[in-house]
XYZ file of C-alpha atoms in Angstrom:
787
model
C 0.000 0.000 0.000
C 1.396 3.378 -0.950
C 2.393 5.628 1.908
C 2.239 8.726 -0.232
C 0.458 9.923 -3.322
C 2.097 12.491 -5.545
C 0.633 15.179 -7.730
C 3.665 16.396 -9.617
C 3.424 19.825 -11.211
C 6.575 21.261 -12.791
C 9.243 21.296 -10.066
C 6.999 20.688 -7.066
C 4.885 17.829 -5.837
C 2.340 16.977 -3.181
C 2.515 14.068 -0.759
C -0.385 12.691 1.246
C 0.917 11.072 4.425
C -1.214 9.299 7.004
C -0.518 10.208 10.642
C -1.671 8.054 13.519
C -1.962 9.120 17.138
C -3.380 12.627 16.685
C -6.242 13.361 19.044
C -6.869 17.101 19.188
C -6.313 20.473 17.560
C -3.069 20.896 19.484
C -1.707 17.766 17.808
C -2.609 19.203 14.406
C -0.784 22.442 15.139
C 2.289 20.610 16.395
C 2.561 18.234 13.415
C 2.161 21.123 10.985
C 5.000 23.019 12.649
C 7.249 19.952 12.583
C 6.572 19.243 8.901
C 7.038 22.860 7.809
C 10.504 22.898 9.388
C 11.721 20.031 7.191
C 14.008 20.867 4.249
C 12.203 21.239 0.938
C 8.734 21.598 2.473
C 6.951 24.705 1.211
C 3.549 23.996 2.798
C 1.898 21.434 5.077
C -1.737 21.075 6.057
C -2.846 18.496 8.625
C -6.419 17.237 8.857
C -7.500 15.698 12.156
C -10.651 14.122 10.730
C -8.772 12.237 7.987
C -5.685 11.732 10.179
C -3.476 12.759 7.292
C -1.184 15.523 6.107
C -0.887 17.081 2.671
C 2.702 18.210 2.180
C 3.939 20.352 -0.713
C 7.589 19.956 -1.621
C 9.431 22.674 -3.507
C 11.283 20.054 -5.529
C 10.609 16.592 -6.960
C 9.687 13.856 -4.511
C 12.112 11.031 -3.826
C 12.480 8.220 -1.311
C 14.876 10.239 0.834
C 12.463 13.172 1.139
C 9.641 10.826 2.143
C 11.862 9.098 4.685
C 12.777 12.454 6.251
C 9.107 13.364 6.603
C 8.207 10.011 8.120
C 11.091 10.264 10.590
C 10.030 13.787 11.585
C 6.475 12.614 12.269
C 7.728 9.675 14.323
C 10.142 11.837 16.339
C 7.241 14.151 17.120
C 5.470 11.227 18.791
C 3.077 10.190 16.032
C 2.877 7.227 13.684
C 3.454 7.732 9.927
C 1.366 5.356 7.862
C -0.486 4.902 4.587
C -2.518 7.950 3.582
C -5.734 5.950 3.324
C -5.241 3.788 6.419
C -8.050 5.526 8.296
C -10.448 4.677 5.464
C -10.058 0.961 6.049
C -12.845 -0.706 7.951
C -11.803 -2.710 11.011
C -12.726 -6.296 10.195
C -10.451 -8.248 12.573
C -12.276 -9.509 15.672
C -11.413 -11.276 18.913
C -14.228 -13.272 20.499
C -16.650 -11.317 18.336
C -15.322 -7.911 19.459
C -13.596 -5.571 16.960
C -9.934 -5.377 17.881
C -10.000 -1.586 18.034
C -12.732 -1.816 20.701
C -10.808 -4.187 22.990
C -9.188 -1.423 25.112
C -12.672 -0.051 25.805
C -13.976 -3.496 26.763
C -11.039 -4.222 29.077
C -11.331 -0.786 30.615
C -15.052 -1.272 31.260
C -14.501 -4.709 32.843
C -11.807 -3.358 35.174
C -13.596 -0.091 35.983
C -17.065 -1.521 36.607
C -16.281 -2.960 40.069
C -14.698 0.360 41.035
C -17.842 2.234 40.007
C -20.181 -0.079 41.952
C -20.006 1.998 45.171
C -21.269 5.004 43.222
C -24.264 2.994 42.036
C -24.745 1.533 45.505
C -24.948 4.999 47.058
C -27.898 5.767 44.775
C -29.632 2.589 46.014
C -28.861 3.222 49.677
C -26.235 0.472 49.756
C -22.655 0.815 50.909
C -20.520 -1.348 48.677
C -16.793 -0.860 48.970
C -13.979 -3.027 47.675
C -10.854 -3.374 49.805
C -8.155 -0.835 49.048
C -5.780 -3.486 47.673
C -8.504 -4.723 45.259
C -9.168 -1.197 44.033
C -5.426 -0.733 43.491
C -5.151 -3.975 41.480
C -8.099 -3.022 39.259
C -7.158 0.610 38.724
C -3.441 0.227 38.069
C -3.714 -1.747 34.772
C -6.219 0.791 33.511
C -3.931 3.660 34.487
C -0.627 2.373 33.142
C -1.551 -0.289 30.560
C -4.657 1.028 28.854
C -3.589 4.596 29.587
C -0.049 4.132 28.261
C -0.969 5.993 25.061
C -1.665 9.130 27.093
C 1.730 9.026 28.782
C 3.569 8.424 25.538
C 1.881 11.263 23.649
C 2.024 13.564 26.659
C 5.768 12.967 27.052
C 6.396 13.843 23.406
C 4.345 17.019 23.864
C 6.383 17.998 26.916
C 9.648 17.448 25.061
C 8.391 19.791 22.335
C 7.286 22.343 24.975
C 3.678 22.065 23.785
C 0.511 20.515 25.129
C -2.232 18.224 23.926
C -5.249 16.298 25.137
C -3.175 13.322 26.245
C -1.057 15.510 28.502
C -4.163 16.838 30.255
C -5.600 13.334 30.719
C -2.257 11.907 31.858
C -1.692 14.633 34.451
C -5.266 14.556 35.717
C -5.688 10.789 36.037
C -2.186 10.282 37.444
C -2.940 12.841 40.122
C -6.129 10.943 41.044
C -4.361 7.567 41.095
C -1.387 8.910 43.073
C -3.646 10.618 45.608
C -5.591 7.389 46.177
C -2.402 5.353 46.540
C -0.953 7.876 49.002
C -4.167 7.872 51.107
C -4.188 4.055 51.148
C -0.530 3.698 52.156
C -0.698 6.319 54.915
C -3.891 4.866 56.443
C -3.733 2.932 59.696
C -4.417 -0.837 59.508
C -8.171 -1.410 59.471
C -8.918 2.259 58.827
C -11.570 2.900 56.157
C -10.446 5.687 53.833
C -12.218 7.085 50.792
C -10.142 6.450 47.695
C -10.529 7.911 44.199
C -9.304 5.076 42.013
C -12.708 4.874 40.303
C -12.363 8.470 39.095
C -9.095 7.895 37.246
C -10.071 4.474 35.868
C -13.522 5.553 34.680
C -12.143 8.739 33.121
C -9.599 6.760 31.088
C -12.265 4.266 30.037
C -14.653 7.047 29.021
C -11.944 8.806 27.029
C -11.097 5.551 25.254
C -14.794 5.011 24.537
C -15.105 8.525 23.172
C -12.078 8.077 20.905
C -13.443 4.747 19.637
C -16.839 6.269 18.836
C -15.055 9.198 17.241
C -12.990 6.866 15.041
C -16.147 5.077 13.907
C -17.738 8.412 13.033
C -14.607 9.449 11.128
C -14.831 6.331 8.999
C -18.416 7.227 8.180
C -17.312 10.646 6.932
C -14.950 8.922 4.474
C -17.691 6.602 3.201
C -18.024 8.670 0.010
C -14.376 8.059 -0.904
C -14.666 4.331 -0.208
C -17.848 4.124 -2.277
C -16.125 5.824 -5.220
C -13.110 3.509 -4.999
C -15.469 0.522 -4.950
C -16.985 1.539 -8.306
C -13.983 0.428 -10.315
C -14.004 -3.318 -11.039
C -10.855 -5.331 -10.507
C -10.790 -7.143 -13.875
C -11.813 -6.483 -17.474
C -12.696 -8.787 -20.402
C -10.130 -8.003 -23.099
C -11.390 -8.745 -26.635
C -9.008 -10.652 -28.978
C -7.339 -8.520 -31.657
C -6.337 -11.412 -33.904
C -2.610 -10.703 -33.503
C -1.459 -10.615 -29.906
C -4.617 -12.155 -28.477
C -6.537 -14.886 -30.225
C -9.149 -15.350 -27.529
C -10.818 -13.256 -24.855
C -8.884 -12.938 -21.630
C -9.491 -11.397 -18.232
C -6.856 -8.884 -17.182
C -6.491 -6.573 -14.162
C -8.004 -3.159 -14.809
C -4.645 -1.569 -13.931
C -3.157 -3.223 -17.032
C -5.628 -1.717 -19.512
C -4.175 0.592 -22.142
C -5.775 3.325 -24.227
C -7.010 1.720 -27.437
C -7.816 -1.677 -25.924
C -11.217 -3.145 -26.771
C -13.124 -4.476 -23.777
C -16.366 -6.439 -23.538
C -18.728 -5.494 -20.718
C -21.430 -7.974 -19.781
C -24.896 -7.088 -18.423
C -24.753 -6.003 -14.781
C -21.000 -5.307 -14.806
C -19.354 -1.960 -14.298
C -17.454 -0.318 -17.128
C -13.758 -0.791 -16.275
C -12.528 2.440 -17.909
C -13.629 5.514 -19.810
C -14.274 4.648 -23.407
C -16.341 4.848 -26.577
C -19.099 2.406 -27.446
C -18.208 0.249 -30.454
C -20.745 -2.560 -30.492
C -24.175 -3.108 -28.949
C -26.731 -0.956 -27.190
C -27.443 -0.660 -23.499
C -28.284 1.721 -20.672
C -25.735 2.952 -18.139
C -26.506 3.694 -14.515
C -24.290 6.706 -13.723
C -25.979 7.632 -10.444
C -22.884 7.138 -8.275
C -20.919 9.488 -10.547
C -23.421 12.147 -11.584
C -26.325 11.742 -9.151
C -28.633 11.084 -12.119
C -31.139 8.443 -11.048
C -32.391 7.556 -14.546
C -30.255 5.184 -16.659
C -28.673 6.845 -19.700
C -29.124 5.136 -23.114
C -25.842 4.220 -24.809
C -25.236 3.271 -28.422
C -22.197 3.055 -30.735
C -20.301 6.349 -30.744
C -21.409 7.384 -27.237
C -18.936 7.870 -24.421
C -19.112 5.707 -21.313
C -17.573 6.476 -17.956
C -15.574 3.964 -15.974
C -17.398 2.931 -12.812
C -20.898 3.332 -14.247
C -23.094 0.223 -14.276
C -23.933 -1.515 -17.542
C -27.598 -2.357 -18.040
C -29.105 -5.217 -19.987
C -26.834 -5.227 -23.043
C -23.563 -7.006 -23.779
C -21.376 -4.307 -25.327
C -17.860 -3.619 -26.477
C -15.992 -0.362 -25.835
C -12.693 1.114 -26.922
C -10.711 2.347 -23.920
C -10.036 6.096 -24.086
C -8.695 6.959 -20.621
C -7.238 4.893 -17.792
C -5.741 5.484 -14.377
C -5.395 9.082 -13.232
C -6.780 10.371 -16.555
C -10.215 8.815 -16.045
C -13.312 10.700 -14.917
C -13.643 8.488 -11.826
C -10.041 9.193 -10.786
C -10.636 12.905 -11.318
C -13.749 12.782 -9.133
C -11.908 10.924 -6.365
C -9.010 13.403 -6.547
C -11.352 16.389 -6.276
C -13.179 14.932 -3.268
C -9.915 14.016 -1.558
C -8.481 17.485 -2.219
C -11.567 19.129 -0.728
C -11.488 16.904 2.345
C -7.736 17.361 2.844
C -7.971 21.140 2.669
C -8.435 23.532 5.545
C -11.243 26.087 5.576
C -10.326 29.716 6.339
C -12.336 29.590 9.579
C -10.000 26.837 10.791
C -7.165 29.351 11.082
C -8.889 30.911 14.068
C -9.306 27.483 15.664
C -5.611 26.738 15.158
C -4.654 29.962 16.906
C -6.870 29.083 19.874
C -5.512 25.524 20.048
C -1.931 26.792 20.181
C -2.510 28.414 23.583
C -5.364 26.248 24.865
C -3.465 23.591 26.812
C -1.065 25.993 28.591
C -4.036 28.142 29.623
C -5.866 25.074 30.973
C -2.825 24.024 32.989
C -2.691 27.494 34.529
C -6.435 27.349 35.341
C -5.991 23.928 36.976
C -3.123 25.246 39.100
C -5.177 28.285 40.123
C -8.056 25.944 40.992
C -5.805 23.826 43.208
C -4.292 26.814 44.997
C -7.644 28.545 45.303
C -9.311 25.602 47.047
C -6.305 25.097 49.313
C -6.423 28.782 50.228
C -10.090 28.312 51.053
C -9.068 25.642 53.554
C -10.378 22.440 51.999
C -8.378 19.190 52.307
C -5.633 18.566 49.776
C -7.476 15.620 48.212
C -10.606 17.699 47.563
C -8.633 20.572 45.997
C -6.720 18.102 43.849
C -9.935 16.450 42.607
C -11.304 19.827 41.491
C -8.061 20.542 39.631
C -8.218 17.082 38.036
C -11.771 17.771 36.866
C -10.544 20.958 35.161
C -7.789 19.059 33.366
C -10.090 16.267 32.261
C -12.973 18.339 30.913
C -10.766 20.779 29.012
C -10.207 18.806 25.831
C -9.337 20.575 22.560
C -10.174 17.532 20.420
C -13.691 18.787 19.628
C -12.177 22.056 18.361
C -9.921 20.148 15.990
C -12.782 18.059 14.605
C -15.447 20.753 14.299
C -14.462 22.088 10.875
C -12.926 19.094 9.016
C -15.717 16.719 10.078
C -18.374 19.006 8.607
C -16.341 19.591 5.424
C -15.810 15.863 4.908
C -19.476 15.055 5.429
C -20.644 17.947 3.241
C -18.278 17.315 0.326
C -18.926 13.577 0.546
C -22.707 13.815 0.318
C -22.418 16.457 -2.410
C -20.218 14.117 -4.472
C -22.821 11.363 -4.208
C -25.315 13.706 -5.844
C -23.013 14.821 -8.637
C -21.601 18.002 -7.033
C -17.808 18.068 -6.777
C -16.374 20.775 -4.538
C -12.755 21.515 -5.326
C -11.597 22.860 -1.973
C -12.766 23.974 1.428
C -12.418 27.646 0.534
C -14.881 27.313 -2.367
C -17.288 25.542 -0.018
C -17.061 28.299 2.562
C -17.385 31.161 0.043
C -20.315 29.614 -1.855
C -22.771 30.223 0.982
C -22.093 33.968 0.676
C -23.011 34.123 -3.032
C -25.620 36.789 -3.789
C -25.127 37.041 -7.564
C -25.184 34.212 -10.105
C -24.162 34.737 -13.733
C -25.050 32.007 -16.242
C -23.560 31.351 -19.627
C -26.449 30.722 -22.025
C -25.531 28.029 -24.528
C -25.096 24.604 -22.955
C -25.757 25.913 -19.461
C -29.332 27.185 -19.547
C -30.033 25.753 -22.998
C -29.610 22.218 -24.291
C -26.530 23.332 -26.217
C -27.425 21.450 -29.393
C -28.693 24.202 -31.720
C -30.333 23.292 -35.002
C -30.377 25.214 -38.242
C -33.891 26.644 -38.507
C -33.526 28.709 -41.656
C -31.189 29.289 -44.572
C -32.126 32.284 -46.713
C -29.893 33.199 -49.632
C -29.876 36.509 -51.442
C -31.802 36.594 -54.714
C -29.728 34.948 -57.388
C -27.785 32.679 -55.003
C -28.483 28.941 -54.860
C -29.510 27.894 -51.336
C -28.069 24.372 -51.675
C -24.741 25.681 -52.936
C -24.611 28.261 -50.158
C -25.302 25.623 -47.499
C -22.648 23.335 -49.001
C -20.049 26.113 -48.953
C -20.883 26.989 -45.321
C -20.664 23.302 -44.326
C -17.250 22.982 -45.995
C -16.073 26.025 -44.062
C -17.303 24.566 -40.766
C -16.328 20.926 -41.346
C -13.323 21.026 -39.013
C -14.927 23.081 -36.233
C -16.301 21.615 -32.988
C -18.505 24.647 -32.264
C -22.207 23.752 -31.695
C -23.319 26.124 -34.493
C -20.795 24.565 -36.870
C -22.148 21.144 -35.990
C -25.685 22.368 -36.732
C -24.593 23.573 -40.200
C -22.845 20.316 -41.147
C -25.753 18.195 -39.860
C -28.240 20.250 -41.871
C -26.097 19.815 -44.980
C -25.869 16.068 -44.535
C -29.619 15.804 -43.985
C -30.097 17.375 -47.426
C -27.692 14.939 -49.066
C -24.803 17.398 -49.337
C -21.378 15.796 -48.941
C -19.290 17.492 -46.245
C -15.588 17.073 -47.015
C -13.060 18.177 -44.360
C -10.500 19.207 -47.014
C -12.919 21.183 -49.202
C -11.917 24.448 -47.516
C -8.410 25.898 -47.335
C -6.790 28.470 -45.079
C -9.562 28.024 -42.515
C -9.221 30.374 -39.546
C -11.434 30.442 -36.450
C -11.893 33.951 -35.041
C -12.667 33.489 -31.339
C -16.165 34.590 -30.422
C -16.901 35.840 -33.942
C -16.891 33.116 -36.592
C -14.849 31.300 -39.224
C -13.207 32.395 -42.452
C -11.482 30.501 -45.249
C -11.369 29.780 -48.957
C -13.861 27.463 -50.715
C -13.526 26.842 -54.455
C -11.413 29.946 -54.852
C -13.804 32.304 -53.049
C -12.980 33.839 -49.691
C -15.862 33.202 -47.272
C -16.659 34.390 -43.752
C -19.458 32.944 -41.613
C -20.134 34.543 -38.258
C -22.021 36.918 -36.002
C -23.705 40.148 -37.056
C -21.246 42.081 -34.937
C -18.323 40.592 -36.837
C -20.037 41.372 -40.105
C -20.217 45.030 -39.040
C -16.465 44.946 -38.431
C -16.063 43.537 -41.946
C -18.090 46.424 -43.380
C -21.522 44.783 -43.550
C -23.875 46.612 -41.169
C -27.475 45.479 -40.929
C -28.617 48.306 -43.225
C -26.357 46.955 -45.984
C -27.995 43.523 -46.043
C -30.844 44.590 -48.298
C -33.742 42.102 -48.278
C -32.035 39.998 -45.557
C -32.337 42.788 -42.983
C -36.052 42.247 -42.379
C -35.511 38.493 -41.942
C -32.715 39.175 -39.460
C -34.982 41.352 -37.298
C -37.805 38.829 -37.432
C -35.594 35.878 -36.497
C -33.987 37.787 -33.620
C -37.415 38.730 -32.277
C -38.297 35.019 -32.299
C -35.167 34.211 -30.284
C -33.012 32.776 -33.052
C -29.242 33.141 -33.212
C -28.428 34.749 -36.539
C -25.196 34.393 -38.520
C -24.309 35.704 -41.973
C -22.272 34.189 -44.778
C -20.281 36.762 -46.754
C -17.830 36.482 -49.634
C -15.231 38.545 -51.441
C -13.133 38.054 -54.523
C -9.770 38.550 -52.850
C -7.675 40.397 -50.310
C -8.506 44.094 -50.127
C -11.883 43.610 -51.820
C -15.183 44.483 -50.117
C -17.262 41.806 -48.500
C -20.763 41.138 -49.839
C -23.564 39.162 -48.155
C -24.537 35.758 -49.502
C -27.014 34.201 -47.056
C -28.542 34.293 -43.616
C -28.398 31.350 -41.184
C -30.821 31.247 -38.226
C -30.187 28.773 -35.390
C -32.517 27.736 -32.610
C -31.821 26.125 -29.236
C -34.129 24.916 -26.486
C -34.099 25.693 -22.798
C -32.948 22.822 -20.620
C -35.684 20.951 -18.803
C -35.838 22.341 -15.287
C -33.883 25.518 -16.114
C -36.846 27.812 -15.465
C -37.553 26.044 -12.170
C -33.880 26.266 -11.168
C -33.795 30.019 -11.769
C -37.052 30.431 -9.845
C -35.533 28.630 -6.851
C -32.510 30.905 -6.946
C -34.798 33.939 -7.132
C -36.601 32.711 -4.028
C -33.250 32.843 -2.238
C -33.032 36.531 -3.113
C -30.097 36.151 -5.521
C -29.336 38.483 -8.429
C -29.447 36.480 -11.676
C -27.742 37.361 -14.963
C -27.344 35.711 -18.346
C -23.975 36.382 -20.002
C -23.949 35.428 -23.667
C -21.997 36.028 -26.829
C -25.264 35.740 -28.751
C -27.083 38.712 -30.216
C -29.220 40.701 -27.822
C -32.547 39.684 -29.354
C -31.875 35.939 -29.120
C -30.477 36.214 -25.601
C -33.426 38.273 -24.340
C -35.952 35.937 -25.969
C -34.413 32.950 -24.177
C -34.242 34.915 -20.916
C -37.967 35.712 -21.122
C -38.696 32.038 -21.746
C -36.751 31.247 -18.582
C -38.530 33.878 -16.510
C -35.553 36.189 -16.063
C -35.884 39.936 -15.449
C -35.021 41.134 -18.951
C -36.275 44.686 -18.364
C -34.194 44.863 -15.196
C -30.951 44.294 -17.091
C -30.563 40.562 -16.437
C -29.258 39.912 -19.971
C -25.681 40.834 -20.894
C -25.396 39.944 -24.579
C -22.801 40.083 -27.361
C -19.943 39.478 -24.939
C -16.763 38.020 -26.375
C -15.296 35.017 -24.472
C -12.288 37.059 -23.374
C -14.548 39.753 -21.942
C -16.652 37.491 -19.719
C -14.105 37.769 -16.917
C -14.462 41.553 -16.990
C -18.246 41.148 -16.797
C -17.818 39.052 -13.653
C -15.614 41.734 -12.147
C -18.231 44.399 -12.886
C -20.919 42.249 -11.273
C -18.747 41.839 -8.197
C -18.425 45.600 -7.947
C -22.187 46.008 -8.218
C -22.385 47.049 -11.869
C -25.477 46.079 -13.856
C -25.427 48.250 -16.978
C -23.311 47.167 -19.935
C -22.922 48.596 -23.396
C -23.424 46.497 -26.498
C -19.677 46.405 -26.970
C -17.159 44.714 -24.701
C -17.278 45.843 -21.070
C -14.588 48.344 -20.225
C -14.093 47.209 -16.626
C -10.564 46.718 -15.417
C -10.183 43.049 -14.624
C -8.608 42.074 -11.286
C -7.469 38.490 -10.693
C -9.931 36.505 -8.590
C -9.679 34.876 -5.214
C -7.449 35.541 -2.245
C -6.718 39.220 -1.637
C -8.942 40.363 -4.516
C -11.934 38.517 -3.133
C -11.357 39.799 0.393
C -10.892 43.341 -0.918
C -14.220 43.127 -2.776
C -15.921 41.987 0.414
C -14.336 44.823 2.416
C -15.603 47.459 0.008
C -19.115 46.053 0.099
C -18.979 44.261 -3.270
C -21.094 41.310 -4.285
C -20.053 37.657 -4.100
C -20.430 36.273 -7.617
C -20.820 32.712 -8.865
C -20.266 32.130 -12.577
C -21.873 29.054 -14.156
C -20.512 27.818 -17.485
C -19.775 24.655 -19.398
C -17.208 25.346 -22.098
C -13.557 26.155 -22.654
C -14.430 29.787 -23.431
C -16.030 30.072 -19.973
C -12.826 29.121 -18.133
C -11.508 32.713 -17.645
C -14.869 33.833 -16.244
C -15.062 30.772 -13.969
C -11.617 31.596 -12.609
C -12.524 35.280 -12.210
C -15.647 34.589 -10.154
C -15.587 34.208 -6.389
C -17.015 30.742 -7.042
C -16.780 29.164 -10.493
C -19.346 26.448 -11.225
C -18.513 24.189 -14.184
C -21.556 22.385 -15.526
C -20.842 19.022 -17.092
C -22.978 16.972 -19.394
C -23.176 13.293 -20.067
C -19.549 13.390 -21.086
C -18.505 15.017 -17.824
C -18.082 18.548 -19.138
C -15.053 20.435 -20.334
C -11.838 19.503 -18.528
C -10.597 23.083 -18.844
C -13.765 24.477 -17.275
C -13.651 21.868 -14.506
C -10.059 22.781 -13.603
C -10.873 26.492 -13.544
C -13.971 26.109 -11.375
C -14.284 25.700 -7.622
C -17.404 23.535 -8.024
C -18.126 21.006 -10.769
C -21.615 19.697 -11.522
C -21.276 16.242 -13.037
C -24.555 16.509 -14.947
C -25.959 19.459 -16.829
C -28.933 20.082 -14.563
C -29.305 23.769 -13.607
C -31.129 22.719 -10.421
C -27.756 21.537 -9.105
C -26.577 25.158 -8.971
C -29.077 25.892 -6.212
C -28.237 22.542 -4.623
C -24.509 23.404 -4.561
C -25.222 26.700 -2.813
C -27.560 24.896 -0.424
C -25.056 22.229 0.640
C -22.488 24.995 1.112
C -24.890 26.889 3.376
C -25.725 23.773 5.365
C -22.086 22.733 5.713
C -21.016 26.173 6.919
C -23.946 26.097 9.330
C -22.702 22.757 10.705
C -19.196 24.197 11.069
C -20.572 27.076 13.103
C -22.717 24.756 15.217
C -19.748 22.476 15.871
C -17.484 25.348 16.830
C -20.178 26.726 19.118
C -20.592 23.421 20.934
C -16.838 22.804 21.064
C -16.301 26.175 22.704
C -19.465 25.842 24.810
C -18.316 22.548 26.375
C -15.145 24.182 27.573
C -16.643 27.597 28.363
C -19.256 25.986 30.614
C -17.338 22.938 31.808
C -14.091 24.518 32.977
C -15.750 27.019 35.371
C -18.109 24.322 36.706
C -15.175 21.986 37.326
C -13.099 24.749 38.925
C -15.977 25.660 41.243
C -16.368 22.044 42.331
C -19.659 21.227 40.602
C -18.209 18.474 38.412
C -16.468 15.330 39.565
C -13.643 13.916 37.433
C -15.961 11.125 36.263
C -18.616 13.535 35.018
C -15.912 15.727 33.510
C -14.489 12.730 31.648
C -17.919 11.784 30.341
C -18.581 15.342 29.161
C -15.181 15.560 27.503
C -15.652 12.254 25.680
C -19.109 13.201 24.492
C -17.952 16.595 23.180
C -16.037 14.959 20.311
C -18.774 12.405 19.681
C -21.455 15.090 19.544
C -19.422 17.185 17.106
C -18.906 14.197 14.809
C -22.543 13.127 15.084
C -23.743 16.622 14.256
C -21.542 16.688 11.157
C -22.822 13.284 10.053
C -26.366 14.666 9.912
C -25.280 16.194 6.597
C -25.268 12.699 5.091
C -29.076 12.851 5.016
C -29.032 15.875 2.689
C -30.563 15.559 -0.764
C -30.783 18.221 -3.472
C -34.288 19.618 -3.850
C -36.127 19.177 -7.096
């Protein structure tokens, strides 16, 4: 099993290292400091909930660098291990009891007789074991089961820091030592009240709390385990007639791009690929959250990990290993869960001084009670109660537990959150800007109308336009070539020469000796063809725009330096996505500002916006925006701007995130989410406070997904509201957890210092603080996106 996973980028790399033995926020702070001091380490982030560290090295990773890091962790008193060790379920049992629960069981068996007198007092009975029996029962609990506290506490002392184990070790040792001293100094036959039960029960309760906490942690990583389980172990490799003459089963790790694999009914697709033979339906619910099976036929893409339906099919492998969609999903979820939310910085600062402050409070408690005149044993018990109840472990778990649960449940419903910062910012979003084509619309426009100028042959014009667009992947180009083929016109990729795509405007090239340009009306104006110069086509242009069509013109010229002349008009139509109107209505109900940002002409964009129920008259449509200008639009929206000219916005673009985002918040700006699906949306997604990349059945654009903080694995606009909702709920859980973590200590420490809590009750409260924080975070697992 790998101890580290690397993400190499240029001259740096990232290592994920598992760390055993951490119990509280103080441990997290200490391990981070140790790792950051190591040579070559540029950054280190430790996550208590995953019990792992993400370490960034300034140079390439090698065995020596990993060995140095492991040694540093071990010298600090913790156990380096595999990064995913915490994800493994505990299956080994002894007499039916999970091995990790055995310390709790032994502690309960040894502590129960010591606690009997407490129960007897409630029943009016006076049960008391002899002092020697109490000593024999309590000592193994103190020094055998409690050895972990002494070991970790000693390492903390050597580093001049503190942690939970140090508090427990000092407190319980004081109780055990006091009882032993009272027993040894007593006269023969004298009945003395001993406090062995306090120390033994406290240790047992702490062990129980840590065991329950570990179980809860494993539940928060259930999403990762479920994703790993999607990939089958073996694949049926189809014979190729040369190297393989018959079908053979091979490990999935040995598949190569280009291999042909047979997938039987009910099996999972072993890799990303393209359907070659057969028809079926694929259940992609674990990847995209889409409950309905997706029909698949030859030519369609399939995603590794999705479940094959009733058909026996063959696919050609396109992507394996780290390049697959499933691996990308797992990496995004792991990155989000390994990250640290900005609010955690405050918790880390508190944890750094927490234990020393508690030790001072315990000392003041001891001296205060002695000054009041109470016996030494009573004053010591109150000080022990302070030490025991003051546990910083709940503080360390409050934020990462909620983030893990929130990102995990979001991933199960097709919402991938890139990092903790995107999750925390998303709940503040008050403005959402949508790209139109492919985001709010289906993104598969069709050619509604071809109208040539009098004297031009419509079929010839369509054939020339199709030749010009044959090599383009743009949706409008695809609509032109499909329309040509449907009319029996051959579309030859090499029929056009010197083809040049002009970003956001159109395409130009040479077809049969004539220079042609097919593109937007705005580009035609730049070429010297304003609407007034189109003659009889002008009226058709206005009519088609009023009906919501996207209009392009085909123009020609004889040669360089000659004037362009119009040839034909092309009108394209697209449909709104099912559920898009409902999704926008839900966002409106949240009080969000909604905008449509489109490169389409104003008439088509406004017609679609009206169909979707957007506030067109209120300036919700920002049309005729070039791809490179969308980032500037986002910046204007952040600053509160709403009015835009027909030309490119003139806003000065500031890079997003970090200081820019905080500066916008300080000056009262808006928090903007940009939703897009294509490569040309990537700059705007990066410019927004939160970029939301909307995928389709093929998983969306890789460029857009890398630029965005949130990726929606299916093209359902309703998921935009769902992503903001899970962000809001997760941040709410973080706040609740931090409140309770602080509340336990804020209420418990004074009560213990004033003598209202015994060490046993303090131990129970301390153990339950971590369990309650984890349990509260796990409530997020019940979340489902609204429909």
